[in-house]
XYZ file of C-alpha atoms in Angstrom:
613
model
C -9.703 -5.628 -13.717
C -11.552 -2.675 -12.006
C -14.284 -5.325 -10.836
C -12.221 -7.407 -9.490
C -9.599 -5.134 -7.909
C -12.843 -2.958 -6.381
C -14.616 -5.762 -4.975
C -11.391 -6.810 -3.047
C -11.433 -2.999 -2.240
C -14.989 -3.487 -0.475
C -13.891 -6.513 1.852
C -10.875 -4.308 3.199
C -13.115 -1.729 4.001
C -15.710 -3.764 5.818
C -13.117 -6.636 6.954
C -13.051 -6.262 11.019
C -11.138 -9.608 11.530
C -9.139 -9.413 8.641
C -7.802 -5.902 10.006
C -7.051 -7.204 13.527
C -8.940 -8.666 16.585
C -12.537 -9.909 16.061
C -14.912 -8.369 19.363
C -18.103 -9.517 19.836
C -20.929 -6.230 20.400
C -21.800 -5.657 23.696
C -25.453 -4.122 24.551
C -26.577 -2.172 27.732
C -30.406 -1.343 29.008
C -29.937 2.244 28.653
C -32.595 4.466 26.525
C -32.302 4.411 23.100
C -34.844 7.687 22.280
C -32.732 10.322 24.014
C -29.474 10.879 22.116
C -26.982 12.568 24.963
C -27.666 13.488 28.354
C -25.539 14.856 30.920
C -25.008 12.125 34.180
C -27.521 12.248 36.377
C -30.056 14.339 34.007
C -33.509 13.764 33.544
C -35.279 13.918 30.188
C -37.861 17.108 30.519
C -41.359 16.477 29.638
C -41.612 18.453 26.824
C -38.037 16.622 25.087
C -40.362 13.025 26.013
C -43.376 14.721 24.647
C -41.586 15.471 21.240
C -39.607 12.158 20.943
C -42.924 10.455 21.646
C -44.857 12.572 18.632
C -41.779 11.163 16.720
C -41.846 7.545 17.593
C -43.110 5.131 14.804
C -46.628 3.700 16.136
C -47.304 7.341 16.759
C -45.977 8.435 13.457
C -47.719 6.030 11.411
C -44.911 4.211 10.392
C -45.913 0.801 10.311
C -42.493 -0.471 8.570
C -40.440 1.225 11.252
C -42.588 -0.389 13.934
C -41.295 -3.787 12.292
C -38.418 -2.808 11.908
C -37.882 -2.196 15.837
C -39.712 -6.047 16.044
C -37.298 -7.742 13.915
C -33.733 -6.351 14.435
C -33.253 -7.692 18.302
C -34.892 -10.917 17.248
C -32.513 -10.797 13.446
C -29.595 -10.176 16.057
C -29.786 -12.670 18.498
C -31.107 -15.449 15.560
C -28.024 -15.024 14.120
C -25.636 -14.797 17.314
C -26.877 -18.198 18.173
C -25.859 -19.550 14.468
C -22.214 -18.186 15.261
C -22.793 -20.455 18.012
C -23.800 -23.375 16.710
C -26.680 -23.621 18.609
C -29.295 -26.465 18.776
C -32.487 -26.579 16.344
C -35.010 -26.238 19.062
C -32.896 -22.784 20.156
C -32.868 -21.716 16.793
C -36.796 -22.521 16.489
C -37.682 -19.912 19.233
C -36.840 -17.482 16.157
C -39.548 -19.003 13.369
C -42.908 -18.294 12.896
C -45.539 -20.992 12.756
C -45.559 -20.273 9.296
C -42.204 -20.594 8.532
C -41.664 -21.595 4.766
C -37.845 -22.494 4.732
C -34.726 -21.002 4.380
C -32.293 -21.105 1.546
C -28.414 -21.959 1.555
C -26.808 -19.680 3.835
C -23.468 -20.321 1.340
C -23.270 -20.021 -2.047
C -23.474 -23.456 -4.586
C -20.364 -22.213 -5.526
C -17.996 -19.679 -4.848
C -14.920 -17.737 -7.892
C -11.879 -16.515 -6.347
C -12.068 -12.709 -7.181
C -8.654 -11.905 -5.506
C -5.407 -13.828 -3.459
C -2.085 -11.901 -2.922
C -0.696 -14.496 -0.867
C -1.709 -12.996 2.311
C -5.758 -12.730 1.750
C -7.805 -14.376 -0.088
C -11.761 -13.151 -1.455
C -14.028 -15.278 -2.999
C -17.896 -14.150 -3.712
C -21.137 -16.084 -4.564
C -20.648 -17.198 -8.722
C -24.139 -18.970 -8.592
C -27.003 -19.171 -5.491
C -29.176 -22.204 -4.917
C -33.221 -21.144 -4.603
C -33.929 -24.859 -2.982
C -35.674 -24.030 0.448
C -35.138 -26.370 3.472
C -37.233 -26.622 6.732
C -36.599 -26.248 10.188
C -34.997 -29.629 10.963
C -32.402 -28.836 7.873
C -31.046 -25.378 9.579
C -28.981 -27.522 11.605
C -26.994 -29.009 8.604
C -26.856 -25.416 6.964
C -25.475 -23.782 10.012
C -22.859 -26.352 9.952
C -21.917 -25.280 6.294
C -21.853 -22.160 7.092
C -19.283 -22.539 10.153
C -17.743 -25.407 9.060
C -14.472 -23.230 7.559
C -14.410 -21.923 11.573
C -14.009 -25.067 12.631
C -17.040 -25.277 13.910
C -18.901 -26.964 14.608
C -16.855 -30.065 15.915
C -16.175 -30.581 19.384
C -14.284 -28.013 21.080
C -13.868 -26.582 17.967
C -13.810 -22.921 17.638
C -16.896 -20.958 15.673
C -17.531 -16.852 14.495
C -17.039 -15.044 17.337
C -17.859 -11.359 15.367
C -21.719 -10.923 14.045
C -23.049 -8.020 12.908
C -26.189 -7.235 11.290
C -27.960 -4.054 9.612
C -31.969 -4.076 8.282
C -31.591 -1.831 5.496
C -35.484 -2.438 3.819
C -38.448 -2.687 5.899
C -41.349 -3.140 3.790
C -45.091 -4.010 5.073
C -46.711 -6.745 2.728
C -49.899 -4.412 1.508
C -51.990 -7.638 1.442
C -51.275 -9.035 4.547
C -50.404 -6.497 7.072
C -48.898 -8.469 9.945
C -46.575 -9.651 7.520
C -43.317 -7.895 5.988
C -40.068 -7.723 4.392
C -37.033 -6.977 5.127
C -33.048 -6.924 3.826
C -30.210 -7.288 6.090
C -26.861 -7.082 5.878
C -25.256 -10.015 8.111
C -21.537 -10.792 8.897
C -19.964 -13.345 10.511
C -16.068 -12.851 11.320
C -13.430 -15.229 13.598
C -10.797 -17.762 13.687
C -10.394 -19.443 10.649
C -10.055 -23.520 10.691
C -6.443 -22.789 9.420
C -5.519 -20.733 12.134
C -5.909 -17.408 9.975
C -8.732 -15.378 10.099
C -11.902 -15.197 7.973
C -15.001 -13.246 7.858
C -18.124 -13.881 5.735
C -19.813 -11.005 4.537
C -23.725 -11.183 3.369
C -27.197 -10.095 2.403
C -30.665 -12.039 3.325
C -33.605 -11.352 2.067
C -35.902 -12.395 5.034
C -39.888 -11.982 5.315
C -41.515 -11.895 8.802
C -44.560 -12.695 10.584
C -46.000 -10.540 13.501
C -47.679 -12.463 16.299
C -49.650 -11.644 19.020
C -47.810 -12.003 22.788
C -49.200 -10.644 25.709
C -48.349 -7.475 26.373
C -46.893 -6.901 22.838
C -46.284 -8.039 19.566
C -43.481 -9.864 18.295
C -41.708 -10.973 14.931
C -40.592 -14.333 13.864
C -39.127 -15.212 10.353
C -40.764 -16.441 8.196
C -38.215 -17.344 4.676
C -34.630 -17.019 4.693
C -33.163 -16.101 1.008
C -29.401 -15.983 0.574
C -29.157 -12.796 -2.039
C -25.517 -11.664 -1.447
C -22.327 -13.634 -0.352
C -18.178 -12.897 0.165
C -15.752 -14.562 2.569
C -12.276 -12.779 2.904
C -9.431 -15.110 4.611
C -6.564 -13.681 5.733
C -3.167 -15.846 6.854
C -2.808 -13.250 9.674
C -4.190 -9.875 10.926
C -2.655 -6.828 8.408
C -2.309 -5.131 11.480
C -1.510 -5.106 14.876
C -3.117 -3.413 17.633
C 0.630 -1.531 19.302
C -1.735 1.677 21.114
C -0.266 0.242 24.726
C 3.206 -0.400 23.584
C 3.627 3.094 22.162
C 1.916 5.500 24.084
C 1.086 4.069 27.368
C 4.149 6.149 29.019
C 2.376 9.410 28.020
C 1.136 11.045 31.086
C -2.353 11.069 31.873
C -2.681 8.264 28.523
C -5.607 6.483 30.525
C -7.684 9.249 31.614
C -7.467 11.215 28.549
C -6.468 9.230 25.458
C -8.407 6.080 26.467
C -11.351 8.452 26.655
C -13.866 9.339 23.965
C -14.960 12.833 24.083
C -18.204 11.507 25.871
C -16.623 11.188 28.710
C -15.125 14.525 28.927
C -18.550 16.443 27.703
C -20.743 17.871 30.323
C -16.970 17.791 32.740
C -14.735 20.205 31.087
C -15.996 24.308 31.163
C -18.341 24.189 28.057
C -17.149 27.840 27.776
C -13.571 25.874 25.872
C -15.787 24.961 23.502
C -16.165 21.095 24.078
C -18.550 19.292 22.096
C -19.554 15.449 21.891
C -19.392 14.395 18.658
C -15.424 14.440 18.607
C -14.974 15.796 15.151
C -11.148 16.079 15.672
C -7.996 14.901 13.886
C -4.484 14.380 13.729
C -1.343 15.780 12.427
C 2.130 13.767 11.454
C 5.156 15.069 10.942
C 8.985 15.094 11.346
C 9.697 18.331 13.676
C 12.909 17.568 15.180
C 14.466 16.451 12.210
C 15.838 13.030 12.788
C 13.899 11.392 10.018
C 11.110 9.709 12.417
C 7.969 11.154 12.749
C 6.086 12.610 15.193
C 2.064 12.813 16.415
C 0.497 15.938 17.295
C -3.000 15.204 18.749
C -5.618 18.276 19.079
C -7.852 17.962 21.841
C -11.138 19.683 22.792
C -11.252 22.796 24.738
C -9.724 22.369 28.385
C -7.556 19.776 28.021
C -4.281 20.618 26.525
C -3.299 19.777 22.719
C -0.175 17.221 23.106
C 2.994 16.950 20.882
C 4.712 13.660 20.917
C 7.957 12.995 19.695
C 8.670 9.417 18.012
C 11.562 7.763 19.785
C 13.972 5.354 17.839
C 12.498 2.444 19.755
C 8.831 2.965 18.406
C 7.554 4.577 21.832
C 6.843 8.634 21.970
C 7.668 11.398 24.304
C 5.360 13.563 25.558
C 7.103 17.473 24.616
C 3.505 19.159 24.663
C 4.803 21.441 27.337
C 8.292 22.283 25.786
C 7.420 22.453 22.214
C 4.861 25.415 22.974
C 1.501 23.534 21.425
C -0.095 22.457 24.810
C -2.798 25.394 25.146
C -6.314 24.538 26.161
C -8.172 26.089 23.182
C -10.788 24.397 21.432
C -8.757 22.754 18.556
C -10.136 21.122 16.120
C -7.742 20.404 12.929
C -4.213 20.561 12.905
C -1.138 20.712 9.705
C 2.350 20.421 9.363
C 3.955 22.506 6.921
C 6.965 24.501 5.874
C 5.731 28.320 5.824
C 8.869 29.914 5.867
C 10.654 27.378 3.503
C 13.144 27.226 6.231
C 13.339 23.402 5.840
C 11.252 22.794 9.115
C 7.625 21.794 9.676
C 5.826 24.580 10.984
C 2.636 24.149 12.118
C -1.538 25.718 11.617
C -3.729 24.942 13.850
C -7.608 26.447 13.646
C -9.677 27.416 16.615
C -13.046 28.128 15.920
C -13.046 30.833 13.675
C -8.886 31.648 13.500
C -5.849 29.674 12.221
C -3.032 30.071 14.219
C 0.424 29.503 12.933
C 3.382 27.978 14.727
C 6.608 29.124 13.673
C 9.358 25.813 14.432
C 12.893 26.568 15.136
C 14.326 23.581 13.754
C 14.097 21.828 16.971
C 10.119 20.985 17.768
C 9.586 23.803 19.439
C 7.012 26.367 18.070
C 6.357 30.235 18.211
C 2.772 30.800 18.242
C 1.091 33.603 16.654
C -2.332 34.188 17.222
C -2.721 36.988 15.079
C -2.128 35.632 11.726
C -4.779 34.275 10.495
C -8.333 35.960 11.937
C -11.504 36.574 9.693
C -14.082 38.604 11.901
C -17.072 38.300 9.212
C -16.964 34.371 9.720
C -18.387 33.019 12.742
C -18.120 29.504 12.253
C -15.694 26.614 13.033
C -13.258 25.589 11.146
C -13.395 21.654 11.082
C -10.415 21.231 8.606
C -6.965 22.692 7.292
C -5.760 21.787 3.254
C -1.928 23.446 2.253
C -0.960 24.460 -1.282
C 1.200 26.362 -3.295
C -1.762 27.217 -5.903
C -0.179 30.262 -7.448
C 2.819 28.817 -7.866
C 4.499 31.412 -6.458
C 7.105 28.909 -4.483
C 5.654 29.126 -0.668
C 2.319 27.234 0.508
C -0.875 28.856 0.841
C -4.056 27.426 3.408
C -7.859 26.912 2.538
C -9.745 26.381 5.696
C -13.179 24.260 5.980
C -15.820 25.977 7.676
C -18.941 23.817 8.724
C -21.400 25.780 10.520
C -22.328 28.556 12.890
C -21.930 28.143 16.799
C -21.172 24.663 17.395
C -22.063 21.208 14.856
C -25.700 21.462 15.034
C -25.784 25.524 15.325
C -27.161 26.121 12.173
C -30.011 24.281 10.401
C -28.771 22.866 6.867
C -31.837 24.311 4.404
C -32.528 22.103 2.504
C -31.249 18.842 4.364
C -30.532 16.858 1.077
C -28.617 19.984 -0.815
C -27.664 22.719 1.883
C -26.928 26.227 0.885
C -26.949 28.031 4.353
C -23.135 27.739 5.525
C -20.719 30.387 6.596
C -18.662 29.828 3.794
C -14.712 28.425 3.583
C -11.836 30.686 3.566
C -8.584 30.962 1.514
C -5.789 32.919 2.607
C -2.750 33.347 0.453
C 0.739 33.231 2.326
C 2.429 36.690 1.335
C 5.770 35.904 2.910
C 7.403 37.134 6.374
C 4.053 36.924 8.405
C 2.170 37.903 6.254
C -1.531 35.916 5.028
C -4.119 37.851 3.240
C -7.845 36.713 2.829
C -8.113 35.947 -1.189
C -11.079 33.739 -1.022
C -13.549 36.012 -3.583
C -10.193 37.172 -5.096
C -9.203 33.827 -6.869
C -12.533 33.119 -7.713
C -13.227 30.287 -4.284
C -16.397 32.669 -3.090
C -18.294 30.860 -5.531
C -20.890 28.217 -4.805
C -19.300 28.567 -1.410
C -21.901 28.059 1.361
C -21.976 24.999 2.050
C -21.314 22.753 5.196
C -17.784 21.700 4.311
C -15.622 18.747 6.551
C -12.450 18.469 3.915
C -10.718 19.475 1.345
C -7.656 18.221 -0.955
C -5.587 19.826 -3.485
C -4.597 17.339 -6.512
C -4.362 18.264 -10.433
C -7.267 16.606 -11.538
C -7.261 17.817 -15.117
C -3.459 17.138 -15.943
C -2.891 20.592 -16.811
C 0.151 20.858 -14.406
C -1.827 22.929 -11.673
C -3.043 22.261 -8.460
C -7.430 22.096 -8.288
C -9.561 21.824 -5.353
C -12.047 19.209 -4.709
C -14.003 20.240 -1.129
C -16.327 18.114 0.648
C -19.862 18.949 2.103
C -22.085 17.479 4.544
C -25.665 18.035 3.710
C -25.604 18.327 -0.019
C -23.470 18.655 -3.308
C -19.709 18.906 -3.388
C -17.401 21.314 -5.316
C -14.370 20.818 -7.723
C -12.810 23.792 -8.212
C -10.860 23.962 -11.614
C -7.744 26.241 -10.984
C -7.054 27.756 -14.485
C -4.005 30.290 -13.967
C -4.494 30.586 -10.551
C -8.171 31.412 -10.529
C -10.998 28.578 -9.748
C -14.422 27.693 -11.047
C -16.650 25.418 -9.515
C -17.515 22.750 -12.278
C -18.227 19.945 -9.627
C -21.599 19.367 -11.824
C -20.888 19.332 -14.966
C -17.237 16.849 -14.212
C -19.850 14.748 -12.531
C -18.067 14.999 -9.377
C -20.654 17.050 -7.168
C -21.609 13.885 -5.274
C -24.763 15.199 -3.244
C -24.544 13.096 -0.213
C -23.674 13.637 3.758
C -19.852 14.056 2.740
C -16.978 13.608 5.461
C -13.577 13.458 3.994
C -11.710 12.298 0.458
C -9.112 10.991 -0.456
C -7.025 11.130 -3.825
C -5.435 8.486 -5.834
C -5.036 6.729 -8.870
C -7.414 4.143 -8.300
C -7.693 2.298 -11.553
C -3.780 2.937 -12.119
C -4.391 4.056 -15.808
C -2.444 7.212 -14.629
C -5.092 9.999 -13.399
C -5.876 11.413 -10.527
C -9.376 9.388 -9.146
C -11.237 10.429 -5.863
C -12.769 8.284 -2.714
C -15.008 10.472 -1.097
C -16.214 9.559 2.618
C -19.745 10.080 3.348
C -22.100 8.230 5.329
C -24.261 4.762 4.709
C -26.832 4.446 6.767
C -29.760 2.046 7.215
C -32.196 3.866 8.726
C -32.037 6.314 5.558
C -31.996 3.428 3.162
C -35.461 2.218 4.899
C -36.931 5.264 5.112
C -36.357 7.356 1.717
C -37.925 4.361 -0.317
C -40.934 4.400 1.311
C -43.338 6.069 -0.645
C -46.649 6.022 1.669
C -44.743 7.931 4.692
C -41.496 9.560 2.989
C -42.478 12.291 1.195
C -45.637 12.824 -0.969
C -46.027 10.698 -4.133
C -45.644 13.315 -6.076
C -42.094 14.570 -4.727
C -40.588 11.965 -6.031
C -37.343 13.682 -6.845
C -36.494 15.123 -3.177
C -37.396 11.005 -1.966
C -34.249 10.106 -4.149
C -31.929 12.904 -3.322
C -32.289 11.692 0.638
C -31.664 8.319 -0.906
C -28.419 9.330 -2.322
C -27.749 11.168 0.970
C -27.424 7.404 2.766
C -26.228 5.495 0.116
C -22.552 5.638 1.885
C -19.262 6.391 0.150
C -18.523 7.482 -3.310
C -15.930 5.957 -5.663
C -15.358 8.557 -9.214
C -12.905 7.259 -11.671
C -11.349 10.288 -13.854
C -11.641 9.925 -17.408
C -8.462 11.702 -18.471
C -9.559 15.369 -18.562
C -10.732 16.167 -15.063
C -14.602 15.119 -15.861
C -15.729 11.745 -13.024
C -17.280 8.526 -13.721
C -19.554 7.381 -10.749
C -18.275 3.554 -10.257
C -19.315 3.499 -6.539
C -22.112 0.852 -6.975
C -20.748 -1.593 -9.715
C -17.614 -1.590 -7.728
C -18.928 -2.640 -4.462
C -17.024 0.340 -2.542
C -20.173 1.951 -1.402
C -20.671 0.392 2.527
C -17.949 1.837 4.267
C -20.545 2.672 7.439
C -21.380 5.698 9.054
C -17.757 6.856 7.343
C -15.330 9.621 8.501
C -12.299 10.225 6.376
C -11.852 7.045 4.536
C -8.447 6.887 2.832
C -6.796 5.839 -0.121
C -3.242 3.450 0.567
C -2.092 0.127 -1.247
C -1.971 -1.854 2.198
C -0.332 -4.974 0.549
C 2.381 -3.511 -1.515
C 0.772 -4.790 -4.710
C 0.833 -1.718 -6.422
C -2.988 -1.092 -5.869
C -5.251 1.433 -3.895
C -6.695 -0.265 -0.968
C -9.049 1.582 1.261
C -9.785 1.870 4.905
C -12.782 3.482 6.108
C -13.046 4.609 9.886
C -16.930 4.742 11.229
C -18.716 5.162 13.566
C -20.353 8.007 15.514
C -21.022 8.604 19.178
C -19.454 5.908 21.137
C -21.448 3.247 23.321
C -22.483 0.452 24.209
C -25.878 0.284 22.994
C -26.839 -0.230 19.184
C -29.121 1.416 17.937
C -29.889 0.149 15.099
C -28.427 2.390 12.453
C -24.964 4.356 13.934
C-alpha cells in the first residue's frame, strides 16, 4: 500500500496543473553569473574576476560546459513538442548523427491511484524500439494526443519544465555526452480536466562546431521514467484577490517579493533578500474564524488581519498593537497565560517578544521577556510546548547563523558544526521565561544551522520529543525522557544529513505512529556535480563526494517503526523531488484518510532560469 499511496504522494507534490493554473516560464536577457545586485549597480572587477576563475571552461569542467550547451537547446526542443510543432522545426534540435528516439509514452501504463477526483497512472513496461526523425512527428502526437492536441484548433501542454540532473562527457569521444533530464508537460486535459505528464529522458548529445561557438544537438532520446496525473478540476483555487485585495497598500507590498523591497528599505531594519519569513494563524478575537498575521522584513510594518464572515480580512495591524517595523522573521500563536486567548511570540533577531492578548485581538507587547545576550544570531523559527508537563507552554527558538543568512561560513558545508546554537526557554508563569537550554539537556549537539523545529511523541512513551532541522548537515531528535533530552538523531536513523528547511509530522503509513517529512532541498546542479569523480573531489575522498550527494538529493520521507527509531523510505517511495523545498507539509488534501503532501519551492524570485533554482 505504501508504494502506491507514496507514489500518488510524489505527483501532488510536483503536480503544478493539478494544484491550479498551468503558466508557461517566462525568460529575460539579464546576467545569469551575478546573483543580486542593487538597480543601477555595476559588477566590480574583482566580483567579474572571481566569477570568471569560477566559470566552467575556466574551471575545467568539461560536463558543466555541456551542460550550459544543452539545457537552452533541451528547453526550447521540448517547448516546441508542447506545441506540436512541424518535423523540420523539431530537426533544428538533432545532430547529424542522430540515432533515434524512443517512445516518449509508455507501451503501457497501471493505474497506481483514482479517488474520484485524480487519477495517476505510471509506466508498467517501456518500449526500447528507436524511431527516426520523420517518426517524431507521430510520437509527439501520442504524447499530446490526451491534450487534445494535436487536432485542429485543438488545445496542447501549455506548462513545460525541464531539469538536467547528469551531465556526463563520453571519455571516448569527447564532443559527445550524456545527460538525464527531468521533463514535464502540464495543461488542459482533452476532457476538460487537467493533466500533467511527469518524466525522465535519458538523452546523449553531440557538440558541433558553429562559428563563433559551439553548440549541442541530440543525439538518442530514451524514455527511462513516466507518470501522468489527471485531475477532474484544479484542488484549489487561486482566491489571493478576492480576500485580501482591500488591505491597504496589498499591491505595493504583498504583491511584492522581498526583491523588490531590498536595496529600498534602511538596511539598518535588517532587510535581507532571500525572504526567509513565515506566517502565523490563529483565532484572536474569538469568533471561531481565523485570522492571518503576516511578519514582514524590517521597515515595513508586520500586519494583523482579521478574517471576516464573508471570507475577506481586515486590516487591524494598527489597533491590535503588532504593526512595528522590526525585522521579524517567525511568528506563533499561543495561549501563555492559559487565559483562553491566543497570545502571541514573535522573534527579532536575537529576542522573542511576547504579546499578551486581551481577549479581543489586541496585544501588549513586551520586549523584555525573552532576550539572550550570549547569542548573536537570528532566530529563523518559533516551536511551543508544554514539555515538562507542568500545564503552561514553553518555546524553543531556531537559531541559524551569525549576522545575517550568509554571516557565518557553515564548516564543513556537507555536516556543519559552527552555529550559534538554539535556545529553550521554559515559561515560569506571570512573565516570567527562564533560559533552560543546557538545563534539560538541549545544549547538546546543538550548533548547528537550524530552520525548524516540531514537538511530537515519537517514541509513544506519552511525552513530547523534539525533532529540529538543520541546513548544512545532520539533524537532531531529541528523546525527552522525564523532561530531559538526548540527541539520538543517529542511532533512530533520523539524522538526515542534507540542506534541511522545515518538517512536518504525521502518520504517514497510518499504522498508528508518529512518521516525519522533512523539507530540504533537490537540486540539479548538486546532483551533476557530486558524481563526478574527475572534478568533484579527489578519487580518494570518496566519502565527502557522497555526503554532498545526499545534501541535493531533495526531501526526506522516515517511516517510524513503533519505538521512535526511522526507516529511510524517501527513494522507494518516490517523495524525494519536491524542488528547491521550504517547509513542505503533511495534510490529507482529498479527505481519504491519507497524508498528502505539498511542497513550496523555490528561491529568489525572477524571471530568468537558471538552470538549477
Amino acid at each position: 500500500m505504501l508504494a502506491h499511496r507514496t507514489i500518488a504522494l510524489r505527483a501532488l507534490v510536483l503536480a503544478g496543473a493539478v494544484l491550479g493554473s498551468a503558466s508557461a516560464a517566462q525568460d529575460d536577457d539579464r546576467p545569469s553569473d551575478i546573483l543580486y545586485l542593487a538597480p543601477g549597480e555595476v559588477p566590480t572587477a574583482g566580483i567579474r574576476a572571481s566569477i570568471e576563475r569560477r566559470a566552467p571552461k575556466t574551471a575545467g569542467w568539461r560536463s558543466e560546459e555541456m551542460h550550459d550547451l544543452a539545457y537552452p537547446e533541451l528547453k526550447a526542443f521540448v517547448e516546441r513538442v508542447a506545441r506540436n510543432v512541424s518535423v523540420n522545426e523539431l530537426s533544428r534540435y538533432l545532430a547529424p548523427s542522430f540515432a533515434g528516439t524512443t517512445h516518449f509514452v509508455p507501451e503501457s501504463l497501471e493505474q497506481v491511484f483514482d479517488d474520484g477526483s485524480t487519477r495517476v497512472r505510471i509506466a508498467k513496461s517501456y518500449s526500447t524500439k528507436t524511431y527516426g526523425r520523420d517518426d517524431i512527428p507521430k510520437l509527439v502526437a501520442e504524447l499530446t494526443a490526451p491534450f487534445g492536441g494535436p487536432r485542429a484548433g485543438s488545445s496542447s501542454p501549455t506548462g513545460t519544465k525541464v531539469k538536467l540532473f547528469t551531465s556526463v562527457v563520453d571519455p571516448v569521444y569527447p564532443r559527445r555526452f550524456n545527460t538525464r533530464a527531468l521533463v514535464r508537460f502540464d495543461g488542459k486535459a482533452d476532457d476538460d480536466g487537467l493533466l500533467q505528464i511527469n518524466s525522465e529522458w535519458d538523452i546523449s548529445w553531440e557538440v558541433l562546431e558553429r562559428e563563433p561557438d559551439e553548440i549541442a544537438r541530440i543525439r538518442t532520446i530514451a524514455l527511462v521514467r513516466y507518470e501522468d496525473i489527471r485531475a477532474r478540476a484544479p484542488i484549489f483555487a487561486e482566491i489571493t484577490d478576492a480576500v485580501l485585495s482591500g488591505v491597504p497598500r496589498y499591491a505595493s507590498e504583498f504583491l511584492l517579493g522581498s526583491g523588490e523591497y531590498h536595496f529600498r528599505t534602511d538596511s539598518l531594519n535588517g532587510n535581507v533578500y532571500s525572504g526567509l519569513v513565515g506566517i502565523a494563524i490563529g483565532d484572536v478575537n474569538g469568533d471561531g474564524r481565523d485570522d492571518l498575521f503576516v511578519p514582514q522584513h524590517g521597515g515595513l510594518p508586520n500586519r494583523m488581519l482579521i478574517h471576516r464572515a464573508d471570507g475577506t480580512v481586515e486590516d487591524v495591524s494598527e489597533k491590535s498593537g503588532l504593526a512595528v517595523l522590526e525585522d521579524t522573521h517567525s511568528a506563533l500563536f499561543l495561549d501563555v497565560d492559559n487565559d483562553g486567548d491566543q497570545d502571541i511570540a514573535l522573534s527579532w533577531f536575537n529576542s522573542i517578544v511576547i504579546g499578551t492578548n486581551d481577549g479581543t485581538g489586541t496585544f501588549a507587547l513586551d520586549r523584555r521577556a525573552l532576550v539572550d545576550r550570549d547569542t548573536i544570531g537570528e532566530i529563523k523559527s518559533l516551536a511551543a510546548a508544554d514539555w515538562d508537563a507542568d500545564g503552561d507552554l514553553d518555546l524553543y527558538a531556531c537559531v541559524y547563523s551569525n549576522l545575517g543568512p550568509l554571516g557565518t561560513i557553515p564548516v564543513p558545508y556537507y555536516d556543519a558544526t559552527n552555529a550559534p546554537g538554539n535556545l529553550a526557554w521554559r515559561n515560569d508563569g506571570e512573565g516570567v521565561w527562564t533560559n533552560v537550554t543546557d538545563e534539560i539537556g538541549l545544549g547538546e549537539n546543538n550548533n548547528k544551522f537550524s530552520y525548524a523545529a516540531i514537538f511530537d511523541d515519537f517514541d509513544n512513551d506519552r511525552d513530547l520529543d523534539l525533532y529540529v532541522v538543520n541546513d548544512f548537515g545532520r539533524n537532531n531528535l531529541y528523546r525527552n525522557d522525564d523532561g530531559r533530552f538526548h540527541d539520538v538523531a543517529v542511532e533512530a536513523g533520523a539524522d538526515d544529513m542534507a540542506a534541511g528547511m522545515g518538517v512536518s509530522a504525521a502518520d504517514i503509513d497510518n499504522d498508528g505512529d508518529v512518521d516525519l517529512y522533512v523539507t530540504n532541498m533537490w537540486s540539479s546542479a548538486g546532483r551533476r556535480i557530486a558524481t563526478q569523480d574527475g572534478n568533484f573531489r579527489a578519487a580518494r575522498d570518496a566519502e565527502t563526494r557522497e555526503n554532498y550527494l545526499r545534501h541535493a538529493r531533495g526531501n526526506t520521507l522516515l517511516l517510524n517503526r513503533g519505538d521512535g527509531t526511522f526507516d529511510d523510505v524517501t527513494v522507494e517511495s518516490g517523495a524525494m523531488n519536491g524542488g528547491w523545498a521550504w517547509g513542505a507539509l503533511t495534510v490529507d488534501l482529498n479527505n481519504d484518510g491519507f497524508e498528502d503532501v505539498y511542497s513550496p519551492n523555490g528561491f529568489i524570485s525572477g524571471d530568468k532560469n537558471t538552470g538549477d533554482l
